[in-house]
Amino acid sequence: MKLIYDCDNTIGLAGKDIDDGLTLLYLGQQTNVDLLGVTLTFGNGTVKQAVEQTNELGPLFGLKLNTYAGKEMNSSSAPISAAGKFLVDSVRKYPHQITILATGSLANLAEAAQYEADFFKLVARIVVMGGRFKQLTVKNTLVNELNFSIAPEAAHCVLTGGAPLLIGMA
């Protein structure tokens, strides 16, 4: 399976989530997954933090990770980000073959769709982890759902874009 992992990895930072880092470790051990690249977004932290933590994680565990930074939250700069460009170039190169696993904000995918009108038609499927049906409390702390709510316009774009979707909800 050709896979692009779009995440907000902050493993290693105090008080931040570890799920994306553990997912990278898992994906790195799968022989049936061709991890084309890791596009990094905001959510658990900033894009800068996600890039730094992911670039530290790879060598630490012997993973060869090609990382591409997205735009920071509320950035309106015109040039396409490295993440957006990589997503567009990849689906053009491998039409209908790429699965995107998205576990952070959906800003990179929405940006790619701005630059490639057929982006969602060229993706094989998008697997999104983001959402829950009821209030979640961990150790007496309310956990706010971020993946959809942190970039609601991007979430709307992805959810209505027409790509085959699989949505993980808690």
mmCIF file with all atom_site columns, C-alpha atoms in Angstrom:
data_model
loop_
_atom_site.group_PDB
_atom_site.id
_atom_site.type_symbol
_atom_site.label_atom_id
_atom_site.label_alt_id
_atom_site.label_comp_id
_atom_site.label_asym_id
_atom_site.label_entity_id
_atom_site.label_seq_id
_atom_site.pdbx_PDB_ins_code
_atom_site.Cartn_x
_atom_site.Cartn_y
_atom_site.Cartn_z
_atom_site.occupancy
_atom_site.B_iso_or_equiv
_atom_site.pdbx_formal_charge
_atom_site.auth_seq_id
_atom_site.auth_comp_id
_atom_site.auth_asym_id
_atom_site.auth_atom_id
_atom_site.pdbx_PDB_model_num
ATOM 1   C CA . MET A 1 1   ? 0.000   0.000  0.000  1.00 0.00 ? 1   MET A CA 1
ATOM 2   C CA . LYS A 1 2   ? 1.303   3.446  -0.936 1.00 0.00 ? 2   LYS A CA 1
ATOM 3   C CA . LEU A 1 3   ? 0.698   5.651  2.093  1.00 0.00 ? 3   LEU A CA 1
ATOM 4   C CA . ILE A 1 4   ? 1.192   9.271  3.064  1.00 0.00 ? 4   ILE A CA 1
ATOM 5   C CA . TYR A 1 5   ? 0.922   9.942  6.777  1.00 0.00 ? 5   TYR A CA 1
ATOM 6   C CA . ASP A 1 6   ? -0.389  13.450 7.547  1.00 0.00 ? 6   ASP A CA 1
ATOM 7   C CA . CYS A 1 7   ? 0.042   14.160 11.248 1.00 0.00 ? 7   CYS A CA 1
ATOM 8   C CA . ASP A 1 8   ? 0.846   16.557 14.065 1.00 0.00 ? 8   ASP A CA 1
ATOM 9   C CA . ASN A 1 9   ? 3.509   14.434 15.779 1.00 0.00 ? 9   ASN A CA 1
ATOM 10  C CA . THR A 1 10  ? 4.726   15.885 19.081 1.00 0.00 ? 10  THR A CA 1
ATOM 11  C CA . ILE A 1 11  ? 6.075   12.745 20.762 1.00 0.00 ? 11  ILE A CA 1
ATOM 12  C CA . GLY A 1 12  ? 8.893   13.682 23.105 1.00 0.00 ? 12  GLY A CA 1
ATOM 13  C CA . LEU A 1 13  ? 7.515   17.078 24.115 1.00 0.00 ? 13  LEU A CA 1
ATOM 14  C CA . ALA A 1 14  ? 6.328   17.379 27.698 1.00 0.00 ? 14  ALA A CA 1
ATOM 15  C CA . GLY A 1 15  ? 2.564   17.312 28.039 1.00 0.00 ? 15  GLY A CA 1
ATOM 16  C CA . LYS A 1 16  ? 1.971   16.515 24.355 1.00 0.00 ? 16  LYS A CA 1
ATOM 17  C CA . ASP A 1 17  ? 0.307   13.489 22.757 1.00 0.00 ? 17  ASP A CA 1
ATOM 18  C CA . ILE A 1 18  ? 2.347   10.462 21.716 1.00 0.00 ? 18  ILE A CA 1
ATOM 19  C CA . ASP A 1 19  ? -0.123  8.746  19.371 1.00 0.00 ? 19  ASP A CA 1
ATOM 20  C CA . ASP A 1 20  ? 1.337   10.075 16.115 1.00 0.00 ? 20  ASP A CA 1
ATOM 21  C CA . GLY A 1 21  ? 4.869   9.078  17.071 1.00 0.00 ? 21  GLY A CA 1
ATOM 22  C CA . LEU A 1 22  ? 3.732   5.584  17.995 1.00 0.00 ? 22  LEU A CA 1
ATOM 23  C CA . THR A 1 23  ? 1.902   5.369  14.673 1.00 0.00 ? 23  THR A CA 1
ATOM 24  C CA . LEU A 1 24  ? 5.126   6.294  12.848 1.00 0.00 ? 24  LEU A CA 1
ATOM 25  C CA . LEU A 1 25  ? 6.993   3.559  14.729 1.00 0.00 ? 25  LEU A CA 1
ATOM 26  C CA . TYR A 1 26  ? 4.267   1.066  13.793 1.00 0.00 ? 26  TYR A CA 1
ATOM 27  C CA . LEU A 1 27  ? 4.207   2.115  10.124 1.00 0.00 ? 27  LEU A CA 1
ATOM 28  C CA . GLY A 1 28  ? 7.988   1.850  9.968  1.00 0.00 ? 28  GLY A CA 1
ATOM 29  C CA . GLN A 1 29  ? 7.740   -1.865 10.794 1.00 0.00 ? 29  GLN A CA 1
ATOM 30  C CA . GLN A 1 30  ? 5.081   -2.760 8.233  1.00 0.00 ? 30  GLN A CA 1
ATOM 31  C CA . THR A 1 31  ? 6.420   -4.617 5.209  1.00 0.00 ? 31  THR A CA 1
ATOM 32  C CA . ASN A 1 32  ? 3.211   -4.086 3.241  1.00 0.00 ? 32  ASN A CA 1
ATOM 33  C CA . VAL A 1 33  ? 3.286   -0.275 3.597  1.00 0.00 ? 33  VAL A CA 1
ATOM 34  C CA . ASP A 1 34  ? 5.277   1.947  1.256  1.00 0.00 ? 34  ASP A CA 1
ATOM 35  C CA . LEU A 1 35  ? 5.439   5.115  3.373  1.00 0.00 ? 35  LEU A CA 1
ATOM 36  C CA . LEU A 1 36  ? 5.999   7.718  0.661  1.00 0.00 ? 36  LEU A CA 1
ATOM 37  C CA . GLY A 1 37  ? 6.275   10.608 3.078  1.00 0.00 ? 37  GLY A CA 1
ATOM 38  C CA . VAL A 1 38  ? 5.086   12.276 6.256  1.00 0.00 ? 38  VAL A CA 1
ATOM 39  C CA . THR A 1 39  ? 3.315   15.596 5.880  1.00 0.00 ? 39  THR A CA 1
ATOM 40  C CA . LEU A 1 40  ? 3.280   17.622 9.067  1.00 0.00 ? 40  LEU A CA 1
ATOM 41  C CA . THR A 1 41  ? 0.561   19.926 10.299 1.00 0.00 ? 41  THR A CA 1
ATOM 42  C CA . PHE A 1 42  ? -0.486  21.815 13.416 1.00 0.00 ? 42  PHE A CA 1
ATOM 43  C CA . GLY A 1 43  ? -2.766  20.451 16.107 1.00 0.00 ? 43  GLY A CA 1
ATOM 44  C CA . ASN A 1 44  ? -0.990  18.897 19.062 1.00 0.00 ? 44  ASN A CA 1
ATOM 45  C CA . GLY A 1 45  ? 1.575   21.669 18.640 1.00 0.00 ? 45  GLY A CA 1
ATOM 46  C CA . THR A 1 46  ? 2.955   23.914 15.941 1.00 0.00 ? 46  THR A CA 1
ATOM 47  C CA . VAL A 1 47  ? 4.169   22.702 12.560 1.00 0.00 ? 47  VAL A CA 1
ATOM 48  C CA . LYS A 1 48  ? 7.695   23.625 13.667 1.00 0.00 ? 48  LYS A CA 1
ATOM 49  C CA . GLN A 1 49  ? 7.376   21.362 16.721 1.00 0.00 ? 49  GLN A CA 1
ATOM 50  C CA . ALA A 1 50  ? 5.981   18.511 14.612 1.00 0.00 ? 50  ALA A CA 1
ATOM 51  C CA . VAL A 1 51  ? 8.857   18.807 12.138 1.00 0.00 ? 51  VAL A CA 1
ATOM 52  C CA . GLU A 1 52  ? 11.492  18.893 14.887 1.00 0.00 ? 52  GLU A CA 1
ATOM 53  C CA . GLN A 1 53  ? 10.050  15.928 16.776 1.00 0.00 ? 53  GLN A CA 1
ATOM 54  C CA . THR A 1 54  ? 9.533   13.830 13.639 1.00 0.00 ? 54  THR A CA 1
ATOM 55  C CA . ASN A 1 55  ? 13.031  14.563 12.350 1.00 0.00 ? 55  ASN A CA 1
ATOM 56  C CA . GLU A 1 56  ? 14.438  13.467 15.739 1.00 0.00 ? 56  GLU A CA 1
ATOM 57  C CA . LEU A 1 57  ? 12.283  10.329 15.867 1.00 0.00 ? 57  LEU A CA 1
ATOM 58  C CA . GLY A 1 58  ? 13.460  8.887  12.552 1.00 0.00 ? 58  GLY A CA 1
ATOM 59  C CA . PRO A 1 59  ? 17.174  8.521  13.310 1.00 0.00 ? 59  PRO A CA 1
ATOM 60  C CA . LEU A 1 60  ? 16.493  7.527  16.906 1.00 0.00 ? 60  LEU A CA 1
ATOM 61  C CA . PHE A 1 61  ? 14.604  4.423  15.731 1.00 0.00 ? 61  PHE A CA 1
ATOM 62  C CA . GLY A 1 62  ? 16.315  3.855  12.387 1.00 0.00 ? 62  GLY A CA 1
ATOM 63  C CA . LEU A 1 63  ? 13.352  5.067  10.336 1.00 0.00 ? 63  LEU A CA 1
ATOM 64  C CA . LYS A 1 64  ? 13.901  6.694  6.975  1.00 0.00 ? 64  LYS A CA 1
ATOM 65  C CA . LEU A 1 65  ? 11.234  9.380  6.986  1.00 0.00 ? 65  LEU A CA 1
ATOM 66  C CA . ASN A 1 66  ? 10.748  11.930 4.247  1.00 0.00 ? 66  ASN A CA 1
ATOM 67  C CA . THR A 1 67  ? 9.076   14.860 5.998  1.00 0.00 ? 67  THR A CA 1
ATOM 68  C CA . TYR A 1 68  ? 7.257   17.830 4.502  1.00 0.00 ? 68  TYR A CA 1
ATOM 69  C CA . ALA A 1 69  ? 6.134   20.829 6.522  1.00 0.00 ? 69  ALA A CA 1
ATOM 70  C CA . GLY A 1 70  ? 2.702   22.350 6.102  1.00 0.00 ? 70  GLY A CA 1
ATOM 71  C CA . LYS A 1 71  ? 1.698   25.896 6.924  1.00 0.00 ? 71  LYS A CA 1
ATOM 72  C CA . GLU A 1 72  ? 1.330   27.066 10.486 1.00 0.00 ? 72  GLU A CA 1
ATOM 73  C CA . MET A 1 73  ? -2.142  27.684 11.878 1.00 0.00 ? 73  MET A CA 1
ATOM 74  C CA . ASN A 1 74  ? -3.753  30.859 10.485 1.00 0.00 ? 74  ASN A CA 1
ATOM 75  C CA . SER A 1 75  ? -1.011  31.275 7.893  1.00 0.00 ? 75  SER A CA 1
ATOM 76  C CA . SER A 1 76  ? -2.273  32.847 4.715  1.00 0.00 ? 76  SER A CA 1
ATOM 77  C CA . SER A 1 77  ? 0.985   32.983 2.798  1.00 0.00 ? 77  SER A CA 1
ATOM 78  C CA . ALA A 1 78  ? 0.471   32.427 -0.923 1.00 0.00 ? 78  ALA A CA 1
ATOM 79  C CA . PRO A 1 79  ? 3.133   29.883 -1.934 1.00 0.00 ? 79  PRO A CA 1
ATOM 80  C CA . ILE A 1 80  ? 2.149   26.264 -1.521 1.00 0.00 ? 80  ILE A CA 1
ATOM 81  C CA . SER A 1 81  ? 3.806   24.574 1.447  1.00 0.00 ? 81  SER A CA 1
ATOM 82  C CA . ALA A 1 82  ? 6.212   21.657 1.065  1.00 0.00 ? 82  ALA A CA 1
ATOM 83  C CA . ALA A 1 83  ? 3.462   19.373 2.419  1.00 0.00 ? 83  ALA A CA 1
ATOM 84  C CA . GLY A 1 84  ? 0.853   20.637 -0.030 1.00 0.00 ? 84  GLY A CA 1
ATOM 85  C CA . LYS A 1 85  ? 3.254   20.316 -2.965 1.00 0.00 ? 85  LYS A CA 1
ATOM 86  C CA . PHE A 1 86  ? 4.278   16.798 -1.956 1.00 0.00 ? 86  PHE A CA 1
ATOM 87  C CA . LEU A 1 87  ? 0.641   15.707 -1.668 1.00 0.00 ? 87  LEU A CA 1
ATOM 88  C CA . VAL A 1 88  ? -0.232  17.134 -5.092 1.00 0.00 ? 88  VAL A CA 1
ATOM 89  C CA . ASP A 1 89  ? 2.881   15.721 -6.774 1.00 0.00 ? 89  ASP A CA 1
ATOM 90  C CA . SER A 1 90  ? 2.301   12.298 -5.205 1.00 0.00 ? 90  SER A CA 1
ATOM 91  C CA . VAL A 1 91  ? -1.321  11.870 -6.288 1.00 0.00 ? 91  VAL A CA 1
ATOM 92  C CA . ARG A 1 92  ? -0.407  13.015 -9.781 1.00 0.00 ? 92  ARG A CA 1
ATOM 93  C CA . LYS A 1 93  ? 2.435   10.483 -9.906 1.00 0.00 ? 93  LYS A CA 1
ATOM 94  C CA . TYR A 1 94  ? 0.343   7.628  -8.436 1.00 0.00 ? 94  TYR A CA 1
ATOM 95  C CA . PRO A 1 95  ? -3.297  8.366  -9.335 1.00 0.00 ? 95  PRO A CA 1
ATOM 96  C CA . HIS A 1 96  ? -5.848  6.256  -7.433 1.00 0.00 ? 96  HIS A CA 1
ATOM 97  C CA . GLN A 1 97  ? -3.057  4.411  -5.586 1.00 0.00 ? 97  GLN A CA 1
ATOM 98  C CA . ILE A 1 98  ? -2.366  6.509  -2.489 1.00 0.00 ? 98  ILE A CA 1
ATOM 99  C CA . THR A 1 99  ? -4.020  6.161  0.891  1.00 0.00 ? 99  THR A CA 1
ATOM 100 C CA . ILE A 1 100 ? -3.674  9.199  3.131  1.00 0.00 ? 100 ILE A CA 1
ATOM 101 C CA . LEU A 1 101 ? -3.797  8.574  6.872  1.00 0.00 ? 101 LEU A CA 1
ATOM 102 C CA . ALA A 1 102 ? -4.623  11.898 8.550  1.00 0.00 ? 102 ALA A CA 1
ATOM 103 C CA . THR A 1 103 ? -4.363  12.198 12.328 1.00 0.00 ? 103 THR A CA 1
ATOM 104 C CA . GLY A 1 104 ? -3.906  15.953 12.716 1.00 0.00 ? 104 GLY A CA 1
ATOM 105 C CA . SER A 1 105 ? -5.635  19.015 11.357 1.00 0.00 ? 105 SER A CA 1
ATOM 106 C CA . LEU A 1 106 ? -6.723  18.548 7.760  1.00 0.00 ? 106 LEU A CA 1
ATOM 107 C CA . ALA A 1 107 ? -5.088  21.791 6.595  1.00 0.00 ? 107 ALA A CA 1
ATOM 108 C CA . ASN A 1 108 ? -2.485  20.119 4.355  1.00 0.00 ? 108 ASN A CA 1
ATOM 109 C CA . LEU A 1 109 ? -5.127  18.142 2.469  1.00 0.00 ? 109 LEU A CA 1
ATOM 110 C CA . ALA A 1 110 ? -7.315  21.208 1.998  1.00 0.00 ? 110 ALA A CA 1
ATOM 111 C CA . GLU A 1 111 ? -4.308  23.159 0.752  1.00 0.00 ? 111 GLU A CA 1
ATOM 112 C CA . ALA A 1 112 ? -3.468  20.414 -1.759 1.00 0.00 ? 112 ALA A CA 1
ATOM 113 C CA . ALA A 1 113 ? -7.054  20.566 -3.040 1.00 0.00 ? 113 ALA A CA 1
ATOM 114 C CA . GLN A 1 114 ? -6.656  24.322 -3.630 1.00 0.00 ? 114 GLN A CA 1
ATOM 115 C CA . TYR A 1 115 ? -3.712  23.676 -5.961 1.00 0.00 ? 115 TYR A CA 1
ATOM 116 C CA . GLU A 1 116 ? -5.020  20.539 -7.664 1.00 0.00 ? 116 GLU A CA 1
ATOM 117 C CA . ALA A 1 117 ? -8.720  20.642 -8.526 1.00 0.00 ? 117 ALA A CA 1
ATOM 118 C CA . ASP A 1 118 ? -8.822  16.846 -8.925 1.00 0.00 ? 118 ASP A CA 1
ATOM 119 C CA . PHE A 1 119 ? -6.882  16.098 -5.728 1.00 0.00 ? 119 PHE A CA 1
ATOM 120 C CA . PHE A 1 120 ? -9.718  14.198 -4.035 1.00 0.00 ? 120 PHE A CA 1
ATOM 121 C CA . LYS A 1 121 ? -10.481 12.312 -7.256 1.00 0.00 ? 121 LYS A CA 1
ATOM 122 C CA . LEU A 1 122 ? -6.837  11.198 -7.532 1.00 0.00 ? 122 LEU A CA 1
ATOM 123 C CA . VAL A 1 123 ? -6.592  9.790  -3.985 1.00 0.00 ? 123 VAL A CA 1
ATOM 124 C CA . ALA A 1 124 ? -7.424  6.110  -3.452 1.00 0.00 ? 124 ALA A CA 1
ATOM 125 C CA . ARG A 1 125 ? -8.818  6.822  0.022  1.00 0.00 ? 125 ARG A CA 1
ATOM 126 C CA . ILE A 1 126 ? -8.416  9.069  3.034  1.00 0.00 ? 126 ILE A CA 1
ATOM 127 C CA . VAL A 1 127 ? -8.456  7.612  6.528  1.00 0.00 ? 127 VAL A CA 1
ATOM 128 C CA . VAL A 1 128 ? -9.156  10.304 9.113  1.00 0.00 ? 128 VAL A CA 1
ATOM 129 C CA . MET A 1 129 ? -8.889  9.999  12.863 1.00 0.00 ? 129 MET A CA 1
ATOM 130 C CA . GLY A 1 130 ? -10.788 12.903 14.244 1.00 0.00 ? 130 GLY A CA 1
ATOM 131 C CA . GLY A 1 131 ? -13.948 13.039 16.160 1.00 0.00 ? 131 GLY A CA 1
ATOM 132 C CA . ARG A 1 132 ? -15.957 11.604 18.983 1.00 0.00 ? 132 ARG A CA 1
ATOM 133 C CA . PHE A 1 133 ? -19.567 11.147 19.857 1.00 0.00 ? 133 PHE A CA 1
ATOM 134 C CA . LYS A 1 134 ? -19.452 12.008 23.540 1.00 0.00 ? 134 LYS A CA 1
ATOM 135 C CA . GLN A 1 135 ? -17.378 13.975 26.012 1.00 0.00 ? 135 GLN A CA 1
ATOM 136 C CA . LEU A 1 136 ? -13.953 12.454 26.718 1.00 0.00 ? 136 LEU A CA 1
ATOM 137 C CA . THR A 1 137 ? -12.222 12.923 30.061 1.00 0.00 ? 137 THR A CA 1
ATOM 138 C CA . VAL A 1 138 ? -8.761  11.537 30.861 1.00 0.00 ? 138 VAL A CA 1
ATOM 139 C CA . LYS A 1 139 ? -7.511  11.817 34.450 1.00 0.00 ? 139 LYS A CA 1
ATOM 140 C CA . ASN A 1 140 ? -10.201 14.397 35.212 1.00 0.00 ? 140 ASN A CA 1
ATOM 141 C CA . THR A 1 141 ? -9.139  16.537 32.236 1.00 0.00 ? 141 THR A CA 1
ATOM 142 C CA . LEU A 1 142 ? -11.554 17.268 29.403 1.00 0.00 ? 142 LEU A CA 1
ATOM 143 C CA . VAL A 1 143 ? -9.983  16.319 26.066 1.00 0.00 ? 143 VAL A CA 1
ATOM 144 C CA . ASN A 1 144 ? -11.068 18.618 23.271 1.00 0.00 ? 144 ASN A CA 1
ATOM 145 C CA . GLU A 1 145 ? -11.306 17.068 19.821 1.00 0.00 ? 145 GLU A CA 1
ATOM 146 C CA . LEU A 1 146 ? -8.841  18.898 17.606 1.00 0.00 ? 146 LEU A CA 1
ATOM 147 C CA . ASN A 1 147 ? -8.549  17.196 14.243 1.00 0.00 ? 147 ASN A CA 1
ATOM 148 C CA . PHE A 1 148 ? -11.827 18.592 12.903 1.00 0.00 ? 148 PHE A CA 1
ATOM 149 C CA . SER A 1 149 ? -12.343 21.640 15.113 1.00 0.00 ? 149 SER A CA 1
ATOM 150 C CA . ILE A 1 150 ? -8.870  23.206 14.939 1.00 0.00 ? 150 ILE A CA 1
ATOM 151 C CA . ALA A 1 151 ? -9.264  23.867 11.201 1.00 0.00 ? 151 ALA A CA 1
ATOM 152 C CA . PRO A 1 152 ? -13.000 23.579 10.537 1.00 0.00 ? 152 PRO A CA 1
ATOM 153 C CA . GLU A 1 153 ? -12.876 24.966 6.980  1.00 0.00 ? 153 GLU A CA 1
ATOM 154 C CA . ALA A 1 154 ? -10.193 22.426 6.069  1.00 0.00 ? 154 ALA A CA 1
ATOM 155 C CA . ALA A 1 155 ? -12.211 19.630 7.673  1.00 0.00 ? 155 ALA A CA 1
ATOM 156 C CA . HIS A 1 156 ? -15.283 20.664 5.680  1.00 0.00 ? 156 HIS A CA 1
ATOM 157 C CA . CYS A 1 157 ? -13.230 20.702 2.464  1.00 0.00 ? 157 CYS A CA 1
ATOM 158 C CA . VAL A 1 158 ? -11.898 17.176 3.067  1.00 0.00 ? 158 VAL A CA 1
ATOM 159 C CA . LEU A 1 159 ? -15.178 15.702 4.303  1.00 0.00 ? 159 LEU A CA 1
ATOM 160 C CA . THR A 1 160 ? -17.097 17.049 1.311  1.00 0.00 ? 160 THR A CA 1
ATOM 161 C CA . GLY A 1 161 ? -14.311 16.697 -1.277 1.00 0.00 ? 161 GLY A CA 1
ATOM 162 C CA . GLY A 1 162 ? -15.533 13.422 -2.730 1.00 0.00 ? 162 GLY A CA 1
ATOM 163 C CA . ALA A 1 163 ? -12.613 11.133 -1.862 1.00 0.00 ? 163 ALA A CA 1
ATOM 164 C CA . PRO A 1 164 ? -13.445 7.736  -0.398 1.00 0.00 ? 164 PRO A CA 1
ATOM 165 C CA . LEU A 1 165 ? -13.337 8.338  3.384  1.00 0.00 ? 165 LEU A CA 1
ATOM 166 C CA . LEU A 1 166 ? -12.927 6.182  6.428  1.00 0.00 ? 166 LEU A CA 1
ATOM 167 C CA . ILE A 1 167 ? -13.433 8.179  9.624  1.00 0.00 ? 167 ILE A CA 1
ATOM 168 C CA . GLY A 1 168 ? -12.320 6.933  13.030 1.00 0.00 ? 168 GLY A CA 1
ATOM 169 C CA . MET A 1 169 ? -14.495 8.193  15.853 1.00 0.00 ? 169 MET A CA 1
ATOM 170 C CA . ALA A 1 170 ? -14.208 7.675  19.573 1.00 0.00 ? 170 ALA A CA 1
#
